[in-house]
Amino acid sequence: MKTLTLPAGEIIYEEGDAAQAVFLIEEGAVEVSRRTGDRAVRLAVFGKGEVFGESGVIRNKVHSTTMRTLTDTVLLSVTKAQFLKLFSDNNPLGLPMLRMLSERLEKADERLIYGGTRGDDKAFLEKVGAIRILPNSEAMSKQIGEDGISLSMLPFRVGRRGNHNDGTEISEGLLSLHARNDIILSPEHFELEKRDGYLIIRDLGSHLGTIANGQHLSRFGHEATAFLKMGANEVTAGPKGSPYQFHIVAEPRGEG
């Protein structure tokens, strides 16, 4: 075991790197991110006392996320060999069982990151520090920029500008996109708002509906609203393959 003292902004390991160690955060904060398309999306922030890197070590697979320090950080590093030795010497069943549990946890994490919401995964607004709309397609990168939009208020509505005006309008509470006569995007398409203290998305009776984390929303279907979750949410205005694709990110409060 050894202690690592790292400055803010240091990459500890990247998605796809071989898993060589397990880390314990003694001081500081570490960002967890994953590449989606051509950009990195923050999934979570780990703080003092939390452990990471163990999943790749236990399963003998490459890391599925990138870890980067948000502040000056002190880590305790345990090599892969040292970590596995804790289980292999005294209990021959320990490591196989850990691998099985780790596989199950990874599948559960994937559902939480990319699937619907449940339990504590919902974005409870008292715990949300910032809400950002980021592009998830080339077309949206051109309209709202790679840095996207930081929301200052709810509700926030997304839709299409009138045919007489070619530009993209970003104002308080509203994003009006340049879409000409494209029926995929309705003049009032979807809205981000509060429900019982949580962040939700509502389809506003659009022509072709909204997809939020794989769930189809429409006034003509079973659901017009869905809870969003902490971290990155994939939202498409219109059907699958629509160019109006976004990441709506609910960032935890006080995590840099």
CSV table of C-alpha atoms in Angstrom, one decimal:
chain,number,residue,atom,x,y,z
A,1,MET,CA,0.0,0.0,0.0
A,2,LYS,CA,1.1,3.5,-0.7
A,3,THR,CA,-0.2,7.0,-0.3
A,4,LEU,CA,-0.7,9.3,-3.3
A,5,THR,CA,-1.0,13.0,-3.1
A,6,LEU,CA,-2.5,14.4,-6.3
A,7,PRO,CA,-3.4,18.0,-7.4
A,8,ALA,CA,-6.8,19.0,-8.7
A,9,GLY,CA,-7.5,18.0,-12.3
A,10,GLU,CA,-5.3,14.9,-12.2
A,11,ILE,CA,-6.5,11.8,-14.1
A,12,ILE,CA,-6.2,8.7,-11.8
A,13,TYR,CA,-7.2,6.3,-14.6
A,14,GLU,CA,-9.2,6.5,-17.8
A,15,GLU,CA,-12.0,4.4,-19.2
A,16,GLY,CA,-10.5,1.4,-20.9
A,17,ASP,CA,-7.3,1.4,-18.8
A,18,ALA,CA,-6.2,-1.9,-17.3
A,19,ALA,CA,-7.3,-2.2,-13.6
A,20,GLN,CA,-4.1,-2.3,-11.6
A,21,ALA,CA,-5.1,-1.0,-8.1
A,22,VAL,CA,-7.9,-0.2,-5.7
A,23,PHE,CA,-8.1,3.3,-4.2
A,24,LEU,CA,-9.4,4.7,-0.9
A,25,ILE,CA,-10.0,8.5,-0.7
A,26,GLU,CA,-8.4,9.8,2.5
A,27,GLU,CA,-9.0,13.5,1.6
A,28,GLY,CA,-10.5,15.4,-1.4
A,29,ALA,CA,-13.1,14.7,-4.1
A,30,VAL,CA,-12.9,12.6,-7.2
A,31,GLU,CA,-15.2,12.9,-10.3
A,32,VAL,CA,-16.5,9.7,-12.0
A,33,SER,CA,-17.2,10.2,-15.7
A,34,ARG,CA,-18.0,8.1,-18.8
A,35,ARG,CA,-17.7,8.9,-22.4
A,36,THR,CA,-21.0,9.1,-24.3
A,37,GLY,CA,-20.5,9.8,-27.9
A,38,ASP,CA,-17.7,12.3,-28.3
A,39,ARG,CA,-17.9,13.9,-24.8
A,40,ALA,CA,-17.4,12.9,-21.2
A,41,VAL,CA,-20.4,13.0,-18.9
A,42,ARG,CA,-20.1,13.2,-15.1
A,43,LEU,CA,-21.9,10.3,-13.4
A,44,ALA,CA,-21.0,11.0,-9.7
A,45,VAL,CA,-18.5,12.5,-7.3
A,46,PHE,CA,-16.8,10.4,-4.6
A,47,GLY,CA,-15.5,11.9,-1.3
A,48,LYS,CA,-13.6,11.0,1.8
A,49,GLY,CA,-13.8,7.3,2.8
A,50,GLU,CA,-15.1,6.0,-0.5
A,51,VAL,CA,-13.4,3.2,-2.4
A,52,PHE,CA,-13.1,2.9,-6.2
A,53,GLY,CA,-11.3,0.8,-8.8
A,54,GLU,CA,-12.3,-2.5,-7.1
A,55,SER,CA,-14.8,-3.6,-9.8
A,56,GLY,CA,-12.2,-3.9,-12.6
A,57,VAL,CA,-9.7,-5.6,-10.3
A,58,ILE,CA,-12.2,-8.2,-9.0
A,59,ARG,CA,-13.6,-8.9,-12.5
A,60,ASN,CA,-10.2,-8.7,-14.2
A,61,LYS,CA,-11.5,-6.3,-16.7
A,62,VAL,CA,-10.6,-2.8,-17.9
A,63,HIS,CA,-12.0,0.2,-16.1
A,64,SER,CA,-15.5,1.3,-17.3
A,65,THR,CA,-15.2,4.9,-16.1
A,66,THR,CA,-12.6,7.7,-15.9
A,67,MET,CA,-11.6,9.0,-12.4
A,68,ARG,CA,-10.3,12.6,-12.1
A,69,THR,CA,-9.5,14.6,-9.0
A,70,LEU,CA,-11.7,17.7,-8.5
A,71,THR,CA,-9.6,19.1,-5.6
A,72,ASP,CA,-6.2,18.4,-4.1
A,73,THR,CA,-6.7,14.7,-3.1
A,74,VAL,CA,-4.9,12.1,-1.0
A,75,LEU,CA,-5.5,8.5,-1.9
A,76,LEU,CA,-4.4,5.2,-0.4
A,77,SER,CA,-3.5,2.8,-3.3
A,78,VAL,CA,-3.6,-1.0,-2.9
A,79,THR,CA,-2.1,-2.9,-5.9
A,80,LYS,CA,-4.2,-5.6,-7.6
A,81,ALA,CA,-2.0,-8.4,-6.3
A,82,GLN,CA,-2.3,-7.1,-2.7
A,83,PHE,CA,-6.0,-6.7,-2.9
A,84,LEU,CA,-6.7,-10.1,-4.4
A,85,LYS,CA,-4.3,-11.8,-1.9
A,86,LEU,CA,-6.7,-10.7,0.9
A,87,PHE,CA,-9.3,-13.1,-0.5
A,88,SER,CA,-7.3,-15.9,-2.1
A,89,ASP,CA,-5.2,-17.1,0.8
A,90,ASN,CA,-7.7,-17.8,3.5
A,91,ASN,CA,-10.9,-18.3,1.5
A,92,PRO,CA,-10.8,-20.0,-1.9
A,93,LEU,CA,-14.5,-19.2,-2.4
A,94,GLY,CA,-14.1,-15.5,-1.5
A,95,LEU,CA,-12.8,-14.2,-4.9
A,96,PRO,CA,-15.3,-16.1,-7.1
A,97,MET,CA,-18.1,-14.8,-4.9
A,98,LEU,CA,-16.8,-11.3,-5.1
A,99,ARG,CA,-16.6,-11.5,-8.9
A,100,MET,CA,-20.2,-12.7,-9.1
A,101,LEU,CA,-21.4,-9.8,-6.8
A,102,SER,CA,-19.3,-7.3,-8.8
A,103,GLU,CA,-20.9,-8.4,-12.1
A,104,ARG,CA,-24.4,-8.0,-10.5
A,105,LEU,CA,-23.5,-4.5,-9.2
A,106,GLU,CA,-22.2,-3.4,-12.5
A,107,LYS,CA,-25.4,-4.4,-14.2
A,108,ALA,CA,-27.4,-2.6,-11.6
A,109,ASP,CA,-25.2,0.5,-12.1
A,110,GLU,CA,-25.8,0.4,-15.8
A,111,ARG,CA,-29.5,0.3,-15.3
A,112,LEU,CA,-29.3,3.3,-13.0
A,113,ILE,CA,-27.0,5.3,-15.3
A,114,TYR,CA,-28.8,4.5,-18.6
A,115,GLY,CA,-32.2,3.2,-17.6
A,116,GLY,CA,-35.1,4.6,-15.7
A,117,THR,CA,-35.1,6.0,-12.2
A,118,ARG,CA,-35.9,4.3,-8.9
A,119,GLY,CA,-35.5,5.0,-5.2
A,120,ASP,CA,-32.7,7.3,-4.2
A,121,ASP,CA,-31.5,7.6,-7.8
A,122,LYS,CA,-34.1,10.3,-8.6
A,123,ALA,CA,-32.8,13.8,-8.8
A,124,PHE,CA,-34.0,15.3,-5.5
A,125,LEU,CA,-33.7,19.1,-6.1
A,126,GLU,CA,-32.5,19.9,-2.6
A,127,LYS,CA,-29.5,17.8,-3.4
A,128,VAL,CA,-29.0,19.1,-6.9
A,129,GLY,CA,-26.3,21.9,-7.2
A,130,ALA,CA,-26.7,22.5,-10.9
A,131,ILE,CA,-28.7,21.4,-13.9
A,132,ARG,CA,-27.1,21.5,-17.3
A,133,ILE,CA,-28.4,20.8,-20.8
A,134,LEU,CA,-25.5,19.5,-23.0
A,135,PRO,CA,-25.6,18.5,-26.7
A,136,ASN,CA,-25.7,14.8,-27.5
A,137,SER,CA,-25.6,15.2,-31.3
A,138,GLU,CA,-23.6,17.3,-33.8
A,139,ALA,CA,-26.7,19.3,-34.7
A,140,MET,CA,-27.3,20.3,-31.1
A,141,SER,CA,-23.6,21.1,-30.6
A,142,LYS,CA,-23.9,23.6,-33.4
A,143,GLN,CA,-27.0,25.2,-31.8
A,144,ILE,CA,-26.2,25.4,-28.1
A,145,GLY,CA,-22.4,24.9,-28.1
A,146,GLU,CA,-20.2,22.2,-26.6
A,147,ASP,CA,-20.6,23.7,-23.1
A,148,GLY,CA,-24.4,23.6,-23.3
A,149,ILE,CA,-26.7,25.6,-21.0
A,150,SER,CA,-26.7,26.0,-17.2
A,151,LEU,CA,-30.2,26.4,-16.0
A,152,SER,CA,-31.0,29.2,-13.5
A,153,MET,CA,-34.7,28.4,-13.1
A,154,LEU,CA,-37.5,25.9,-13.4
A,155,PRO,CA,-39.6,25.2,-15.3
A,156,PHE,CA,-37.4,25.3,-18.4
A,157,ARG,CA,-39.0,24.7,-21.8
A,158,VAL,CA,-37.5,23.4,-25.1
A,159,GLY,CA,-39.1,23.7,-28.5
A,160,ARG,CA,-38.9,25.1,-32.0
A,161,ARG,CA,-38.7,28.8,-33.0
A,162,GLY,CA,-41.3,30.3,-35.4
A,163,ASN,CA,-40.6,29.9,-39.1
A,164,HIS,CA,-39.9,33.6,-39.5
A,165,ASN,CA,-36.8,33.6,-37.3
A,166,ASP,CA,-33.7,31.5,-38.1
A,167,GLY,CA,-31.6,31.9,-35.0
A,168,THR,CA,-31.5,29.8,-31.8
A,169,GLU,CA,-32.9,31.7,-28.8
A,170,ILE,CA,-31.6,30.9,-25.3
A,171,SER,CA,-33.4,32.9,-22.6
A,172,GLU,CA,-34.4,32.5,-18.9
A,173,GLY,CA,-36.7,29.5,-18.8
A,174,LEU,CA,-36.6,28.8,-22.6
A,175,LEU,CA,-34.6,27.2,-25.3
A,176,SER,CA,-36.0,27.8,-28.8
A,177,LEU,CA,-34.1,25.8,-31.5
A,178,HIS,CA,-33.8,26.6,-35.1
A,179,ALA,CA,-35.7,23.8,-36.9
A,180,ARG,CA,-37.5,25.6,-39.8
A,181,ASN,CA,-40.5,23.5,-40.7
A,182,ASP,CA,-39.2,20.3,-39.2
A,183,ILE,CA,-42.2,18.5,-37.7
A,184,ILE,CA,-39.9,16.3,-35.5
A,185,LEU,CA,-39.5,19.2,-33.1
A,186,SER,CA,-42.7,20.9,-31.9
A,187,PRO,CA,-42.9,24.6,-31.0
A,188,GLU,CA,-43.4,23.5,-27.4
A,189,HIS,CA,-41.8,20.1,-27.1
A,190,PHE,CA,-40.8,19.2,-23.6
A,191,GLU,CA,-40.3,20.9,-20.2
A,192,LEU,CA,-38.1,20.4,-17.2
A,193,GLU,CA,-40.0,21.1,-14.0
A,194,LYS,CA,-40.5,20.2,-10.3
A,195,ARG,CA,-42.7,17.5,-8.9
A,196,ASP,CA,-42.8,16.8,-5.2
A,197,GLY,CA,-39.3,18.2,-4.9
A,198,TYR,CA,-37.8,16.1,-7.7
A,199,LEU,CA,-36.7,17.0,-11.2
A,200,ILE,CA,-39.0,15.7,-13.9
A,201,ILE,CA,-39.4,15.9,-17.7
A,202,ARG,CA,-42.8,16.4,-19.3
A,203,ASP,CA,-43.7,16.0,-22.9
A,204,LEU,CA,-45.9,19.0,-23.9
A,205,GLY,CA,-48.1,17.3,-26.3
A,206,SER,CA,-45.5,17.2,-29.1
A,207,HIS,CA,-46.2,15.7,-32.5
A,208,LEU,CA,-43.8,12.7,-32.1
A,209,GLY,CA,-43.1,12.5,-28.4
A,210,THR,CA,-40.0,12.6,-26.2
A,211,ILE,CA,-37.6,9.8,-25.1
A,212,ALA,CA,-36.0,10.1,-21.7
A,213,ASN,CA,-33.5,7.4,-20.6
A,214,GLY,CA,-35.2,5.0,-23.1
A,215,GLN,CA,-38.7,5.8,-21.9
A,216,HIS,CA,-41.2,7.1,-24.5
A,217,LEU,CA,-43.2,10.1,-23.3
A,218,SER,CA,-46.3,11.3,-25.1
A,219,ARG,CA,-49.8,12.6,-24.3
A,220,PHE,CA,-51.1,9.8,-26.5
A,221,GLY,CA,-49.2,7.1,-24.6
A,222,HIS,CA,-49.2,5.7,-21.1
A,223,GLU,CA,-47.0,8.4,-19.6
A,224,ALA,CA,-46.3,12.1,-20.4
A,225,THR,CA,-43.8,12.6,-17.6
A,226,ALA,CA,-40.8,10.8,-16.1
A,227,PHE,CA,-38.5,11.4,-13.1
A,228,LEU,CA,-34.9,12.3,-14.1
A,229,LYS,CA,-32.0,11.0,-12.1
A,230,MET,CA,-28.8,12.3,-10.6
A,231,GLY,CA,-26.0,12.4,-13.1
A,232,ALA,CA,-26.5,12.2,-16.9
A,233,ASN,CA,-30.0,11.7,-18.5
A,234,GLU,CA,-30.3,11.0,-22.2
A,235,VAL,CA,-33.2,12.9,-23.7
A,236,THR,CA,-34.3,13.0,-27.4
A,237,ALA,CA,-37.0,15.3,-28.7
A,238,GLY,CA,-38.8,13.2,-31.2
A,239,PRO,CA,-38.3,9.6,-32.2
A,240,LYS,CA,-35.1,7.5,-32.0
A,241,GLY,CA,-32.6,8.9,-34.5
A,242,SER,CA,-33.9,12.5,-34.2
A,243,PRO,CA,-31.1,15.1,-34.3
A,244,TYR,CA,-32.5,16.9,-31.2
A,245,GLN,CA,-30.5,14.9,-28.7
A,246,PHE,CA,-29.4,16.1,-25.3
A,247,HIS,CA,-27.8,15.1,-22.0
A,248,ILE,CA,-29.6,16.7,-19.1
A,249,VAL,CA,-27.2,16.5,-16.2
A,250,ALA,CA,-28.2,16.9,-12.5
A,251,GLU,CA,-25.0,17.6,-10.6
A,252,PRO,CA,-24.8,17.0,-6.8
A,253,ARG,CA,-24.7,20.1,-4.6
A,254,GLY,CA,-21.3,21.2,-3.3
A,255,GLU,CA,-19.1,18.9,-5.4
A,256,GLY,CA,-17.1,21.4,-7.4
